[in-house]
XYZ file of C-alpha atoms in Angstrom:
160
model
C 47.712 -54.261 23.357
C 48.367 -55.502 26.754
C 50.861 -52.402 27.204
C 47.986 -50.015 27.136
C 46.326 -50.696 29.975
C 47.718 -47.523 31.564
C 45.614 -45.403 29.204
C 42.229 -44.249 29.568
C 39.175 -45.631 28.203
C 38.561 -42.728 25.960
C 42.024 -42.925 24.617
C 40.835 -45.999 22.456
C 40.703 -44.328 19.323
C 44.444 -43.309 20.022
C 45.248 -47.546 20.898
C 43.610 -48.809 17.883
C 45.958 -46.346 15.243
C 49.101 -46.546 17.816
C 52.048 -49.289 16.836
C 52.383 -51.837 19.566
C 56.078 -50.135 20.504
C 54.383 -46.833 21.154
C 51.499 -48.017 22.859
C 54.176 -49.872 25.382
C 56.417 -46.549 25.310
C 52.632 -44.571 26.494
C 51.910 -47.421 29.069
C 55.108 -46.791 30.771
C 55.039 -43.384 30.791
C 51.405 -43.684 32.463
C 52.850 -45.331 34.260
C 55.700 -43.415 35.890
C 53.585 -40.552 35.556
C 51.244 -42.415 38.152
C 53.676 -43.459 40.335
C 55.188 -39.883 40.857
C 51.629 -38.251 41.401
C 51.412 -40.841 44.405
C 50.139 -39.041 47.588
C 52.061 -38.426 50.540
C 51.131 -40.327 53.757
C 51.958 -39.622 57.605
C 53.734 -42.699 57.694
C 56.146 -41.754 55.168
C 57.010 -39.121 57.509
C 60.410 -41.074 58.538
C 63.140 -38.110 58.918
C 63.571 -35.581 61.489
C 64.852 -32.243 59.240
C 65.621 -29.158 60.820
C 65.211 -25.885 59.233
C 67.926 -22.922 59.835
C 67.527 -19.307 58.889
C 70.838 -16.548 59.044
C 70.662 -15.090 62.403
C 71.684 -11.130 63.083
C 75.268 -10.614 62.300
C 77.154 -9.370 65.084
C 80.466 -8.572 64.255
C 82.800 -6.220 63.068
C 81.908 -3.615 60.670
C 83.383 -5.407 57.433
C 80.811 -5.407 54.863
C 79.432 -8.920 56.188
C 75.443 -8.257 56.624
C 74.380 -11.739 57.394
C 75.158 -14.084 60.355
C 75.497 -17.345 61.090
C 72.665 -19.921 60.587
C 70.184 -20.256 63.122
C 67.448 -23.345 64.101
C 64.376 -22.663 63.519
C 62.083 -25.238 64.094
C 62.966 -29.095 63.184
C 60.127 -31.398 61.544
C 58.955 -34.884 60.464
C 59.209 -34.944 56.485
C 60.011 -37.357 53.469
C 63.050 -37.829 51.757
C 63.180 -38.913 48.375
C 66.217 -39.369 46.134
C 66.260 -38.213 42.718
C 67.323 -40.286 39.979
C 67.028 -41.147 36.182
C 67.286 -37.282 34.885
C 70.085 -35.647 32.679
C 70.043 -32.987 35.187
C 70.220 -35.306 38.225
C 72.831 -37.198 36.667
C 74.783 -34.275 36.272
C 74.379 -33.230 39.551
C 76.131 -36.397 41.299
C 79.197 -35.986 38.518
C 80.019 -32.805 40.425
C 79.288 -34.060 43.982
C 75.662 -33.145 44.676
C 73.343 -35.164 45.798
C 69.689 -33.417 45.116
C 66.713 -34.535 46.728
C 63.306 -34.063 47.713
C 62.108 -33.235 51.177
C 58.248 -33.526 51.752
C 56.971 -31.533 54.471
C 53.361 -30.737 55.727
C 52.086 -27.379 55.245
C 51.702 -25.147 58.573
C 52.316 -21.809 59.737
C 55.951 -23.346 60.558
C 56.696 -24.858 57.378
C 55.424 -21.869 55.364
C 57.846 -19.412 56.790
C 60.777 -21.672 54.486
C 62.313 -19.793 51.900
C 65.590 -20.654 49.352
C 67.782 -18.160 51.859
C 67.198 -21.090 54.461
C 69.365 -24.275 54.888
C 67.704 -28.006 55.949
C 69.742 -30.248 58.229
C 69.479 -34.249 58.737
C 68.855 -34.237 62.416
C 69.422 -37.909 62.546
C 72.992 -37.583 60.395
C 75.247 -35.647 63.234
C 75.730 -33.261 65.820
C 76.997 -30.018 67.146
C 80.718 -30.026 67.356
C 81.483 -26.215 68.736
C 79.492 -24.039 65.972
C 80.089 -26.855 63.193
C 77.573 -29.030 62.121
C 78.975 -32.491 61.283
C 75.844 -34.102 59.398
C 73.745 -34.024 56.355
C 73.700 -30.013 54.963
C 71.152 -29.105 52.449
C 70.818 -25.886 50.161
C 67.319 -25.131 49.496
C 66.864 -24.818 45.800
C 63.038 -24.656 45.520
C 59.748 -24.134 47.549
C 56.441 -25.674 45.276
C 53.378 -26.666 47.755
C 51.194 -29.907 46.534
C 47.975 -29.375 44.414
C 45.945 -30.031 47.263
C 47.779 -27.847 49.407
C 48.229 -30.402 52.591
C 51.744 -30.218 51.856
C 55.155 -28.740 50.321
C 58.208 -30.228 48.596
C 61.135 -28.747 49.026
C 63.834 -29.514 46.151
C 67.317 -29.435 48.215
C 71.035 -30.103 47.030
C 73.576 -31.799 49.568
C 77.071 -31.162 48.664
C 76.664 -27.423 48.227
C 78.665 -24.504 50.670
C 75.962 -22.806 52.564
């Protein structure tokens, strides 16, 4: 019963009728479960992202509505790679790398929608109107349950 230790004291009804496979199977999803629900700190903060927006599109009259994208602001965050899933597994087959950008929640960071693009500040620079770094599509916006921050699922490898 060692396995169990994950589980909480009023679960011992559940240990005692559980076989010793499935109580190890419960531990280390407590476990993982745990380990995701860990809480973001400032010092995890290690990445400079910036967030772009489509500018006004100023052009000729040829059906094209948006422009190109724009900086809008460029913050600390944490990046986290995601692994182990189907999905994510999938994902890298086809050449895209998704990941998970924490942010913290301000008036800045709130503005963020899935129409925007996040750059690796760190991973390049400006060559004419080409960015030669890390792109990211933004796939989804979810904040944190105690609302101190947002994580932003993002997909490298993806046109813009």
């Amino acid at each position: 019963m060692m396995g169990c230790r994950f589980l909480s004291l009023h679960d011992a009804e559940l240990r005692r009728s559980m076989p010793a496979k499935l109580c190890g199977y419960a531990s280390a999803v407590s476990s993982l479960i745990q380990r995701c629900q860990m809480k973001t700190t400032t010092g995890q903060l290690r990445e400079n992202i910036a967030f772009d927006s489509r500018g006004p599109y100023s052009g000729p009259d040829d059906g094209n509505t948006e422009g190109p994208f724009e900086e809008r602001f460029i913050v600390s965050a944490r990046r986290q790679y995601l692994r182990g899933t189907e999905t994510v597994m999938a994902a890298r087959l086809e050449g895209r790398q998704p990941v998970l950008l924490t942010v913290r929640a301000n008036s800045l960071s709130k503005q963020i929608t899935t129409d925007w693009q996040a750059r690796d500040v760190r991973s390049g620079a400006w060559v004419g109107t080409k960015w030669t770094g890390i792109t990211y599509a933004i796939k989804a916006i979810n904040p944190t349950e105690d609302r101190a921050w947002i994580d932003i699922l993002v997909e490298s490898g993806v046109a813009s």
